[in-house]
Coordinates of C-alpha atoms in Angstrom, one line a residue:
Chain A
X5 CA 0.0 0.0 0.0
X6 CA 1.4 3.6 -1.3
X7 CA 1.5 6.7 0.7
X8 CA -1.0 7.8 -1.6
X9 CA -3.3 5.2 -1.2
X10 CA -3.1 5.6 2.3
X11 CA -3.6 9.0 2.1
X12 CA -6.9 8.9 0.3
X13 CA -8.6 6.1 2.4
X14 CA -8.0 7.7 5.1
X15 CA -9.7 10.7 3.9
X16 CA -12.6 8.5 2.8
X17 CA -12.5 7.2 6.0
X18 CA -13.9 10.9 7.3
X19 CA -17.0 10.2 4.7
X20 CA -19.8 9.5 7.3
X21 CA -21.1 6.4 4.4
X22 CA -17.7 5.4 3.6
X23 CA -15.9 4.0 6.2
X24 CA -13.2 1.6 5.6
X25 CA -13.6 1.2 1.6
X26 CA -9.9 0.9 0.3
X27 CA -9.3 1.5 -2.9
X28 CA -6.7 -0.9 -3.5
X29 CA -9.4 -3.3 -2.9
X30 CA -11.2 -2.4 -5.9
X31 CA -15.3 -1.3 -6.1
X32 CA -16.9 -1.4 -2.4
X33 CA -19.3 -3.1 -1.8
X34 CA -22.6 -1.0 -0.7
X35 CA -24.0 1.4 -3.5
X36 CA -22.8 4.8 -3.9
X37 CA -25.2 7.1 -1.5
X38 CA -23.5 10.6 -0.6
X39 CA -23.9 12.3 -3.7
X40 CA -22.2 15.4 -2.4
X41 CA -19.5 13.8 -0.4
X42 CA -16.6 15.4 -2.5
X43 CA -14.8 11.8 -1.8
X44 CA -17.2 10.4 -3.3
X45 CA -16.5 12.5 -6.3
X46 CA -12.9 11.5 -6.2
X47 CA -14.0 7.6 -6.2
X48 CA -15.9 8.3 -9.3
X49 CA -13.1 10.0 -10.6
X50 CA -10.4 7.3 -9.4
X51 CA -12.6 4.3 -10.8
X52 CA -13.1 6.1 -14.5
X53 CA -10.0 6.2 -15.0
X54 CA -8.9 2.8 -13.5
X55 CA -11.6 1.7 -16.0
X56 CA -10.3 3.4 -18.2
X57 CA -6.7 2.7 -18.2
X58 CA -6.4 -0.8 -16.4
X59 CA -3.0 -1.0 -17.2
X60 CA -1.7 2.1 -15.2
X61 CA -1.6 2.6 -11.3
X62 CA -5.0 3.9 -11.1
X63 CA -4.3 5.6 -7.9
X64 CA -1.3 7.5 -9.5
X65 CA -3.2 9.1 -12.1
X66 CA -5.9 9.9 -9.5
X67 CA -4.2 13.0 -8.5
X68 CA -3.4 14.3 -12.0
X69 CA -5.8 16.1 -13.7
X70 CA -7.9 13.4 -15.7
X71 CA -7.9 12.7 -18.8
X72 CA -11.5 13.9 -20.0
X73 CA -13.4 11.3 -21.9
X74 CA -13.1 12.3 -25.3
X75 CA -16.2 12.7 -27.6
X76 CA -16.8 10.4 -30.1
X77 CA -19.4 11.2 -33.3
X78 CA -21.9 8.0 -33.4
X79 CA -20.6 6.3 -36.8
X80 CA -23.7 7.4 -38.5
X81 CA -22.5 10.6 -38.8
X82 CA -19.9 9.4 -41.1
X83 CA -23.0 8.7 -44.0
X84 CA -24.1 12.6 -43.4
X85 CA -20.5 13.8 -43.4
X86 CA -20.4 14.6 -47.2
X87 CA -23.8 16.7 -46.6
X88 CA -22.1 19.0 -44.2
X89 CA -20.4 21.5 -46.4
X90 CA -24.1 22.2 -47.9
X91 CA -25.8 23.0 -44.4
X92 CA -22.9 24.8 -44.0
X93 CA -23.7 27.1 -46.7
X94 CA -27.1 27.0 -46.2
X95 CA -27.1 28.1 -42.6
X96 CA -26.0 31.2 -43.3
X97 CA -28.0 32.0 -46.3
X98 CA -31.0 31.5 -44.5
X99 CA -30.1 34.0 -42.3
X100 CA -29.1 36.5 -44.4
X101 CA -32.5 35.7 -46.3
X102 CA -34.1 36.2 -42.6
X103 CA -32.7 39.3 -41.6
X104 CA -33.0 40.9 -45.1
X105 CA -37.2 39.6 -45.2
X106 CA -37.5 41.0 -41.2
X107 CA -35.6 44.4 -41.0
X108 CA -36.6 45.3 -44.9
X109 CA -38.5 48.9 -44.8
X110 CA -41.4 47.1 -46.0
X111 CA -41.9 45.2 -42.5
X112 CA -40.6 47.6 -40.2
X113 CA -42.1 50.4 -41.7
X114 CA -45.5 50.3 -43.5
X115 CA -48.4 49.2 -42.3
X116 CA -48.7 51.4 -39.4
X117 CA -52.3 52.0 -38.3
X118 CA -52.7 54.0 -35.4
X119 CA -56.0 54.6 -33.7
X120 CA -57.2 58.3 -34.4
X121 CA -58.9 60.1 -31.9
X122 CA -61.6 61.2 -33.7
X123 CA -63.7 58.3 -36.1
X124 CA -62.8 60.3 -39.4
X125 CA -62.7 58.1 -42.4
X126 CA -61.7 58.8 -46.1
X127 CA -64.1 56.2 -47.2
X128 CA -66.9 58.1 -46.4
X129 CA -65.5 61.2 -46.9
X130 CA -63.1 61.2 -50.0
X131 CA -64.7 57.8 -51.3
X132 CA -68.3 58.3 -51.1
X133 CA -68.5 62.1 -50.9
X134 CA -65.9 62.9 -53.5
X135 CA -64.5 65.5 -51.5
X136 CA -61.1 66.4 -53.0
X137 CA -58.2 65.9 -51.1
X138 CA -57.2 69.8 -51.3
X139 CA -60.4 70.4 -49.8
X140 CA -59.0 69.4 -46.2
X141 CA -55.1 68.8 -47.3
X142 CA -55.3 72.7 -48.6
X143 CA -51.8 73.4 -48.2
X144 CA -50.7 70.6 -50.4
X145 CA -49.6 72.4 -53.5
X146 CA -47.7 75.2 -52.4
X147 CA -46.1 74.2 -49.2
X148 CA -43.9 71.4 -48.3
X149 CA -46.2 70.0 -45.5
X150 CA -49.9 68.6 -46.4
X151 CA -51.4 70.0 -43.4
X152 CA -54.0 68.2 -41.3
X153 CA -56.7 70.1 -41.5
X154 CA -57.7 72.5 -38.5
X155 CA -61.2 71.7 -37.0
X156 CA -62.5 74.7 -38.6
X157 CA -62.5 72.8 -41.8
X158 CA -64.5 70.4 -39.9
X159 CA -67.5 72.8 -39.0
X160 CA -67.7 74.0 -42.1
X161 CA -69.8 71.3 -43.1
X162 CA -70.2 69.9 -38.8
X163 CA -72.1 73.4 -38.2
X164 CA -74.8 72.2 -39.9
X165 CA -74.4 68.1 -40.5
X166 CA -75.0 65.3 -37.9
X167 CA -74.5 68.5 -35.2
X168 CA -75.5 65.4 -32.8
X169 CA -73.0 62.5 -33.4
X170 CA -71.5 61.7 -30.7
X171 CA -68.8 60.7 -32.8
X172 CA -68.0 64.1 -33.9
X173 CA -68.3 65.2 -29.9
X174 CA -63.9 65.8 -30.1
X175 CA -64.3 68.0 -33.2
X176 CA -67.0 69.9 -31.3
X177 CA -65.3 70.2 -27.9
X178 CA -61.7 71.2 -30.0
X179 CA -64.2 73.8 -32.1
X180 CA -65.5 75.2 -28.7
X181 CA -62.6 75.4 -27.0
X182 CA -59.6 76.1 -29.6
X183 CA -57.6 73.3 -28.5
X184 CA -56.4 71.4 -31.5
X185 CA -57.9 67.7 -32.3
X186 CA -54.9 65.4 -31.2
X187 CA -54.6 63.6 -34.6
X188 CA -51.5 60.7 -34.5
X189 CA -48.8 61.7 -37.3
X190 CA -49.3 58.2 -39.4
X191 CA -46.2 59.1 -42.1
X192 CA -43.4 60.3 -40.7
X193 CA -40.2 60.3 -42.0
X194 CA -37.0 60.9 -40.1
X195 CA -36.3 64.3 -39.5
X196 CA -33.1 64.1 -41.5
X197 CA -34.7 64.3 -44.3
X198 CA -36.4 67.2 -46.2
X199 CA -39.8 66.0 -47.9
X200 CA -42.2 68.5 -50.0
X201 CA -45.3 67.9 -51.0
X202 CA -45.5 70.7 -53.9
X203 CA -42.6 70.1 -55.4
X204 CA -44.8 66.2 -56.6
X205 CA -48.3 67.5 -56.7
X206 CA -47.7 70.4 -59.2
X207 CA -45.2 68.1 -61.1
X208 CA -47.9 65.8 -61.6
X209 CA -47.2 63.2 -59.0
X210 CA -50.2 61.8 -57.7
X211 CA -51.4 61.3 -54.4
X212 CA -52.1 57.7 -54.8
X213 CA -48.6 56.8 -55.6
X214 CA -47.3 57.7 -52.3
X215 CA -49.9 57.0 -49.9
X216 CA -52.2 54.4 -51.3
X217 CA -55.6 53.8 -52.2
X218 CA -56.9 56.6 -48.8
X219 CA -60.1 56.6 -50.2
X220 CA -60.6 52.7 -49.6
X221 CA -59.4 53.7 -45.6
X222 CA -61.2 54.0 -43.1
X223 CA -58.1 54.6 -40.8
X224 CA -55.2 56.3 -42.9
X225 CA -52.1 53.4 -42.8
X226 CA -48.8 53.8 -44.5
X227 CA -49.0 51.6 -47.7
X228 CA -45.4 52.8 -48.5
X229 CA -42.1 51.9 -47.2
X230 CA -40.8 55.4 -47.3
X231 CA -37.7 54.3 -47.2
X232 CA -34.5 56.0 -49.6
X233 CA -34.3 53.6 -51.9
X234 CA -38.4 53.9 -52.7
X235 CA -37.5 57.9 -53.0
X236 CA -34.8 56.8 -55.5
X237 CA -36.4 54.2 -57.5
X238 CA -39.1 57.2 -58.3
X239 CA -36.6 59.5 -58.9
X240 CA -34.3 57.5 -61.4
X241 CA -37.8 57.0 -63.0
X242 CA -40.8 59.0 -63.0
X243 CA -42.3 58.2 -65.7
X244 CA -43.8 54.9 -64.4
X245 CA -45.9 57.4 -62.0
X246 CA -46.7 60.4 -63.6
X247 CA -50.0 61.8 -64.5
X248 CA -51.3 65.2 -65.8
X249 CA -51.5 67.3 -63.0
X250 CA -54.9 68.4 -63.0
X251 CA -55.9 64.4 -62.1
X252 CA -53.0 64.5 -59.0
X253 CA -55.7 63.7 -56.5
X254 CA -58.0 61.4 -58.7
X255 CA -58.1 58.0 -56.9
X256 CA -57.8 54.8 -59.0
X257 CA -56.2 56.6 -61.9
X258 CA -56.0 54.9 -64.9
X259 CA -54.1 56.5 -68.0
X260 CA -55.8 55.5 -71.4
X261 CA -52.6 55.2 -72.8
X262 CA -50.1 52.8 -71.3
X263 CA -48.6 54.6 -68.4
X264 CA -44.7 54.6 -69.4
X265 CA -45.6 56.1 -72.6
X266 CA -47.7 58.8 -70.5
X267 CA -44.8 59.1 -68.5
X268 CA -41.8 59.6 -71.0
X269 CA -44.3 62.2 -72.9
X270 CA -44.9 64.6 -69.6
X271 CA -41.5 64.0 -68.4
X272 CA -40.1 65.2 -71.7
X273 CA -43.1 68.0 -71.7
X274 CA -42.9 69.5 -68.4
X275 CA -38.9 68.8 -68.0
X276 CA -39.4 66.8 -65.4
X277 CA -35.7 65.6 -63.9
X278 CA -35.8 64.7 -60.1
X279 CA -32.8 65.0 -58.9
X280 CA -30.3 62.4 -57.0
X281 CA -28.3 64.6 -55.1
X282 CA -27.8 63.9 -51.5
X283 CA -28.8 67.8 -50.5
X284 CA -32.1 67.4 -52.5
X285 CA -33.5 65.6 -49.4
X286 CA -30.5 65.5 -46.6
X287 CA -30.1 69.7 -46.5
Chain B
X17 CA -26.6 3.5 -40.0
X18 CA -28.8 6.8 -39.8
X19 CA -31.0 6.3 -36.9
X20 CA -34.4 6.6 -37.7
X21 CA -35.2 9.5 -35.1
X22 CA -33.2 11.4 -37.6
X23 CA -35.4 12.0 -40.3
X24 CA -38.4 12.7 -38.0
X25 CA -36.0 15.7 -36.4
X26 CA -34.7 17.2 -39.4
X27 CA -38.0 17.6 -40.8
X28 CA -39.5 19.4 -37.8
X29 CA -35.9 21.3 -37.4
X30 CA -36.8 22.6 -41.5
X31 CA -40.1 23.5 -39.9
X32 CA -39.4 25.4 -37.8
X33 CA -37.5 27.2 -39.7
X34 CA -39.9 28.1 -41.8
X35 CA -41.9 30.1 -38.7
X36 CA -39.6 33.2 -38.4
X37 CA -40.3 33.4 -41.9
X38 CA -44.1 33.0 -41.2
X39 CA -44.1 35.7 -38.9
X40 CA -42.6 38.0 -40.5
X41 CA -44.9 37.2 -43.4
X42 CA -48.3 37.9 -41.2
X43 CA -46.4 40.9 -39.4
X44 CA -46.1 42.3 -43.7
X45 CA -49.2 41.3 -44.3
X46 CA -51.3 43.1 -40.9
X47 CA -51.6 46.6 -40.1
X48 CA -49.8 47.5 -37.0
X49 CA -51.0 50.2 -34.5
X50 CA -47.3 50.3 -33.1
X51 CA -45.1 52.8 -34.2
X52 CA -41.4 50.6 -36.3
X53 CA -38.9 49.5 -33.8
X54 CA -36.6 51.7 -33.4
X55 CA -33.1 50.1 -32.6
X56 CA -30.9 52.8 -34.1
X57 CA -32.1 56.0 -33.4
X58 CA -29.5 58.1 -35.5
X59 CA -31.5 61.2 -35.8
X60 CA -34.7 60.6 -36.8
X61 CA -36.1 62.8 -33.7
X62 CA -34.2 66.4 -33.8
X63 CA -34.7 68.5 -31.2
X64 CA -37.0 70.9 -33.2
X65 CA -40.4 71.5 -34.2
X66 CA -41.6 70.0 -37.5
X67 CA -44.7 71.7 -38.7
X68 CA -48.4 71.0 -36.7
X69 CA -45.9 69.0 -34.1
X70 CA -46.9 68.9 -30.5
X71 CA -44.9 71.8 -28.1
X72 CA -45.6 70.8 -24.5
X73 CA -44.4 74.6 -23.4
X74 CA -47.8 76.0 -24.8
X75 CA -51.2 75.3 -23.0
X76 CA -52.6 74.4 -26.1
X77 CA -49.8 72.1 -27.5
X78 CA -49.1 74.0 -30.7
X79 CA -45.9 74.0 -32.0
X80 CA -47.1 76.7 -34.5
X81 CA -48.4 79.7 -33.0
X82 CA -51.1 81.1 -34.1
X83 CA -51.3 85.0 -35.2
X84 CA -51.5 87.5 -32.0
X85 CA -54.7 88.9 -32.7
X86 CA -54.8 92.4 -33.4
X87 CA -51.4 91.9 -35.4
X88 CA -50.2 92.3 -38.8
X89 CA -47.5 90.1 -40.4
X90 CA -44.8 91.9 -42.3
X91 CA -45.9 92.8 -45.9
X92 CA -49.3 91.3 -45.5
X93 CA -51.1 94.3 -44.9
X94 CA -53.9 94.0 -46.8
X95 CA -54.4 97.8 -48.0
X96 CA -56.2 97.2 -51.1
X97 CA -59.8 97.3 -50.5
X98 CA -60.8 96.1 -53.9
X99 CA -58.2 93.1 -53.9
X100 CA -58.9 91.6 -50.8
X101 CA -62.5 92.7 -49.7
X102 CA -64.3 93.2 -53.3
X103 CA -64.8 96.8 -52.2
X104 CA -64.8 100.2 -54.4
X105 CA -65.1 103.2 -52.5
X106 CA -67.8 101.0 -50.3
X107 CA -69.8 99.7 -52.5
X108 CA -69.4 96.0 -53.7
X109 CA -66.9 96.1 -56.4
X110 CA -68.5 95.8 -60.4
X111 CA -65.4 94.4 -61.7
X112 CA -62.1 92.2 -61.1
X113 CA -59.4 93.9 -59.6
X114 CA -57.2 91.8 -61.9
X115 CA -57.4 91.0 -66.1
X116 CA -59.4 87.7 -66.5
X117 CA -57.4 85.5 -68.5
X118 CA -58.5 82.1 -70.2
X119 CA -55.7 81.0 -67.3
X120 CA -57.6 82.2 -64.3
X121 CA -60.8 80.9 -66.2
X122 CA -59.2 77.5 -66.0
X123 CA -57.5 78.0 -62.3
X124 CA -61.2 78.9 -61.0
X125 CA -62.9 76.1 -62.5
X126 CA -60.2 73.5 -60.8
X127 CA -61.2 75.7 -57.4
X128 CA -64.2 75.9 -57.8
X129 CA -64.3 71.6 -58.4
X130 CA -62.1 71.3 -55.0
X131 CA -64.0 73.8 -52.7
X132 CA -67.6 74.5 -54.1
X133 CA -68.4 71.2 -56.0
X134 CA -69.2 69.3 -52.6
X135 CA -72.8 71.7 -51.7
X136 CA -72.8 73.6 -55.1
X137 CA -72.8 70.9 -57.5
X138 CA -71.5 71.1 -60.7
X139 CA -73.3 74.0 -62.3
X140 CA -74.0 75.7 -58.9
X141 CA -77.5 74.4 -58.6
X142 CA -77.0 73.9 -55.5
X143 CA -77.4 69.9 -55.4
X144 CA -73.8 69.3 -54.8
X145 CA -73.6 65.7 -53.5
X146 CA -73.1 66.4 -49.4
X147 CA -76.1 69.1 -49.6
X148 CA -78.2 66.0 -50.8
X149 CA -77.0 63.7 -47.9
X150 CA -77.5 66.5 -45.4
X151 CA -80.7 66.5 -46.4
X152 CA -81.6 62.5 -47.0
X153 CA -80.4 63.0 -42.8
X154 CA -83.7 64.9 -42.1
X155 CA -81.8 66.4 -39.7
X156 CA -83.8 69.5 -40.5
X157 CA -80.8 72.1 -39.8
X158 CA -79.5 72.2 -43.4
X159 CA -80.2 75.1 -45.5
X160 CA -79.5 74.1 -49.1
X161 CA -77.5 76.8 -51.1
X162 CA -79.8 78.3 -53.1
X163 CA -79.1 78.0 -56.9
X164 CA -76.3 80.4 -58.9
X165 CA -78.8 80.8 -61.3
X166 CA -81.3 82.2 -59.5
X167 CA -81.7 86.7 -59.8
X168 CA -80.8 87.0 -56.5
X169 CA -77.2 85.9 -57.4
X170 CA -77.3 86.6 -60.5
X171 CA -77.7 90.3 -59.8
X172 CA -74.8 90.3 -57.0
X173 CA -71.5 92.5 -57.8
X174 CA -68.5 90.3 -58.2
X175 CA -67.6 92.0 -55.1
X176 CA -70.0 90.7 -53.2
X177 CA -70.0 87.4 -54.2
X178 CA -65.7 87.6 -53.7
X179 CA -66.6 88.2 -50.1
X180 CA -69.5 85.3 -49.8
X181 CA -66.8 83.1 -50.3
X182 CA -64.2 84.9 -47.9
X183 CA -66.5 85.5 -44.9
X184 CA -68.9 83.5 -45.7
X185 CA -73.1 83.7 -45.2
X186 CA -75.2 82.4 -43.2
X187 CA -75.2 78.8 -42.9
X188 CA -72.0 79.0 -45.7
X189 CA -68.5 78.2 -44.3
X190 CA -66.2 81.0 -44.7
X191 CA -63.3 80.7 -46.7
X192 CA -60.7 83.2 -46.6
X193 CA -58.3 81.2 -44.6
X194 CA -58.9 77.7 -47.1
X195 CA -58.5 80.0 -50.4
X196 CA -56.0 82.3 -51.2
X197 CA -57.0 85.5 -52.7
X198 CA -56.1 85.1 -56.0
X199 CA -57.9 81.9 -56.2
X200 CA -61.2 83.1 -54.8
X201 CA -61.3 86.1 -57.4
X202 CA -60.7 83.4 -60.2
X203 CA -63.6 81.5 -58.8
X204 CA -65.7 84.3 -58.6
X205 CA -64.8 84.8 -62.5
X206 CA -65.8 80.9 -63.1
X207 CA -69.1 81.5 -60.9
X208 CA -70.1 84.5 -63.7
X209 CA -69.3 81.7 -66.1
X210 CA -71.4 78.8 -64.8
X211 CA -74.5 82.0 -64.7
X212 CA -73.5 82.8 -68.1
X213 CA -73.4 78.9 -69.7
X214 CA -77.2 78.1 -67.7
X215 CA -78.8 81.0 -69.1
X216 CA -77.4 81.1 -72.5
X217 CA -79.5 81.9 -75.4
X218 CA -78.7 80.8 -79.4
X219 CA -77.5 84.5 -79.9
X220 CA -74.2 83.8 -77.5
X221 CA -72.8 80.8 -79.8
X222 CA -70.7 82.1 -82.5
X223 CA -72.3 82.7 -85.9
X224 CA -70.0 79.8 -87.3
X225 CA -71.7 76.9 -85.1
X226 CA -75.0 78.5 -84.1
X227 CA -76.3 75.8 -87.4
X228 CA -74.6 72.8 -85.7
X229 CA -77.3 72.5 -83.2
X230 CA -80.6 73.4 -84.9

């Protein structure tokens, strides 16, 4: 019997369940109970490797650091091997497909719906009514902002129409007490970026292009990415979008010519040449 | 050998990779009452005011202040009587403070289509298509506009019917601050028009096409 032998039994002999096991003795005899005993942890230890390596003093080796069982892939894997290098490439292309398809403008930005506070709807008003859109967006053509119309706008018709709705209670209260309606902003673009409405509607941009069918809405949503590249696409080529200008706020458009021949011929009339400069819209 | 639990798990594992793609399908596909994530926020929110934005300093919220009453902007003191209230010497003006051009012809009719068409109708009848619903309401509150074509407004002064549209009448809406000046004189100019066209007789076609429709 070694010193070190010695040494460890009679350290296992302080383990309350393991008196008087010796290891040269080989496996004791009762099962394994004290889980947490760290002995007990160094038996395990002491018999893997005597399994292990047979051959060698066991109890030697016990005090080196082990030699960790080494992982070995199930010989199946071998038939799959030669499939590898194509998951490999596939992996990642299916993330880059992922990440392009999630954080596109399209996703992240249109689509947005908020809840107004007031129960407005185009439908109604510039579907069904016909009420054109520079009847409420009046500063459209000759400023850069489309402004929401003030409740004034409202009562000019809300004086004397459905005066009881209780739907149209907010554009009252607003009307009686000069406090604006709280509309939510539904487009908004960063405010890097310098947008004007006039500069599209007189060039005979229509409304429709940028924000959609709004007379099929009866909440405003953003159709449109607004994102630069759908600025530049339009403004390396108009012509798949322009339209006379007196029919800029005609819904459901439909040229009776095709609409890149209508294009080329206005652009060429009217001059039309958007420009790509970086301080057209970053100024 | 393959074991066989291996087919079953790649199948589900090519599943489920399929549902970020699914998700990010229905989130294309629904409207969203959420503003977009914002992960970077570069400068998309500057501190300054973008026009109708909300200023919490004000009472009322306004970023844009409106005009201290009592208060004139620079160089939009409106001096010229006939230009901006139809006036001559206080009487409702006769005649157009500007040239009528075939131009302002056209610019009046587009105007008049945006901000009359709605109660007016197309030739100012007065059966423009919201006067009819306020009135299939029965709400009993609606006055419909009586027709252009009638004396009474057939005999008004340009100027007065300039200032109709700017302050309004009665149950009409005033729209001075909708309509620029310019505008509403060109729409006065298409009004006289429309009277003109409803009570034409043979003797206004020219001589040329008066045979065309006999």
């Amino acid at each position: 019997m070694g010193a070190e032998t010695r040494n460890l039994s009679l350290r296992l002999s302080l383990c309350p369940y393991w008196h008087g096991w010796d290891p040269t003795a080989g496996e004791p005899q009762s099962p394994l109970i004290a889980e947490d005993c760290g002995l007990h942890r160094r038996y395990l230890r002491w018999r893997r490797v005597r399994i292990a390596r047979p051959d060698r003093d066991s109890l030697n080796s016990m005090n080196e650091r082990p030699h960790k069982e080494q992982f070995r892939f199930p010989r199946w894997t071998n038939t799959i091997r030669p499939h590898l290098g194509l998951g490999l490439t596939v992996a990642p292309l299916y993330l880059i497909a992922l990440i392009y398809y999630a954080f596109n403008p399209t996703t992240t930005m249109s689509g947005y719906q908020p809840p107004q506070p007031v129960e407005y709807s185009h439908t109604l008003h510039a579907g069904e009514l016909g009420i054109d859109c520079r009847y409420c967006h009046f500063t459209v053509e000759n400023a850069a902002t489309a402004a929401i119309p003030p409740t004034e706008v409202c009562m000019n018709c809300h004086a004397s129409i459905l005066t009881e709705s209780t739907k149209l209670l907010p554009v009252r209260e607003s009307h009686n007490s000069g406090m604006p309606i709280k509309w939510v902003r539904v487009h908004d673009l960063p405010d890097f970026v310098y947008f004007n409405h006039s500069a599209h509607v007189t060039r005979g941009i229509g409304c429709e292009s940028c924000h959609g069918r709004i007379d099929h809405m009866d909440q405003v949503a953003q159709e449109q990415r607004l994102s630069m590249r759908w600025c530049l696409d339009c403004h390396r080529e108009p012509e798949n979008h322009l339209r006379p200008v007196d029919v800029v706020t005609t819904m459901g458009y439909a040229p009776a010519e095709d609409q890149i021949a209508l294009g080329s011929r206005l652009r060429l009339e009217n001059q039309i040449n958007p420009s790509l400069d970086c301080s057209t819209c970053h100024r | 050998m393959i074991p066989r639990w291996f087919l079953p798990v790649g199948i589900i594992t090519l599943c489920l990779a399929l549902v970020p793609f699914a998700i990010v399908a229905k989130i294309r596909s629904t409207k969203s009452t959420e503003t977009r994530p914002q992960i970077i926020f570069d400068m998309d929110q500057q501190p300054k005011f973008k026009a109708q934005a909300v200023n919490g300093l004000f009472a009322d919220g306004r970023a844009m202040r409106p005009r201290v009453p009592g208060t004139i902007p620079r160089g939009e003191l409106q001096e010229d009587d006939h230009l901006y209230r139809g006036k001559t010497g206080g009487e409702w003006a006769t005649d157009f403070p500007m040239e009528v051009t075939s131009r302002m012809m056209q610019r009046g009719r587009e105007r008049y289509d945006i901000f009359c068409l709605p109660c007016h109708g197309y030739t100012g009848d007065g059966n423009g298509i919201v006067s009819q619903r306020a009135e299939s309401l029965r709400e009993g509150i609606w006055i419909p506009p009586l027709s252009y074509h009638s004396d009474v407004i057939r005999s008004k002064p340009v100027g007065n019917l300039f200032n109709t549209i700017s302050n309004g009448i009665r149950s009409m809406p005033a729209y001075g601050t909708q309509i620029g000046t310019e505008d509403r004189w060109a729409i006065v100019a298409y009004i006289r028009a429309l009277q003109r066209s409803q009570n034409a007789t043979i003797d206004d076609v020219p001589a040329a096409k008066q045979s065309k429709l006999r």
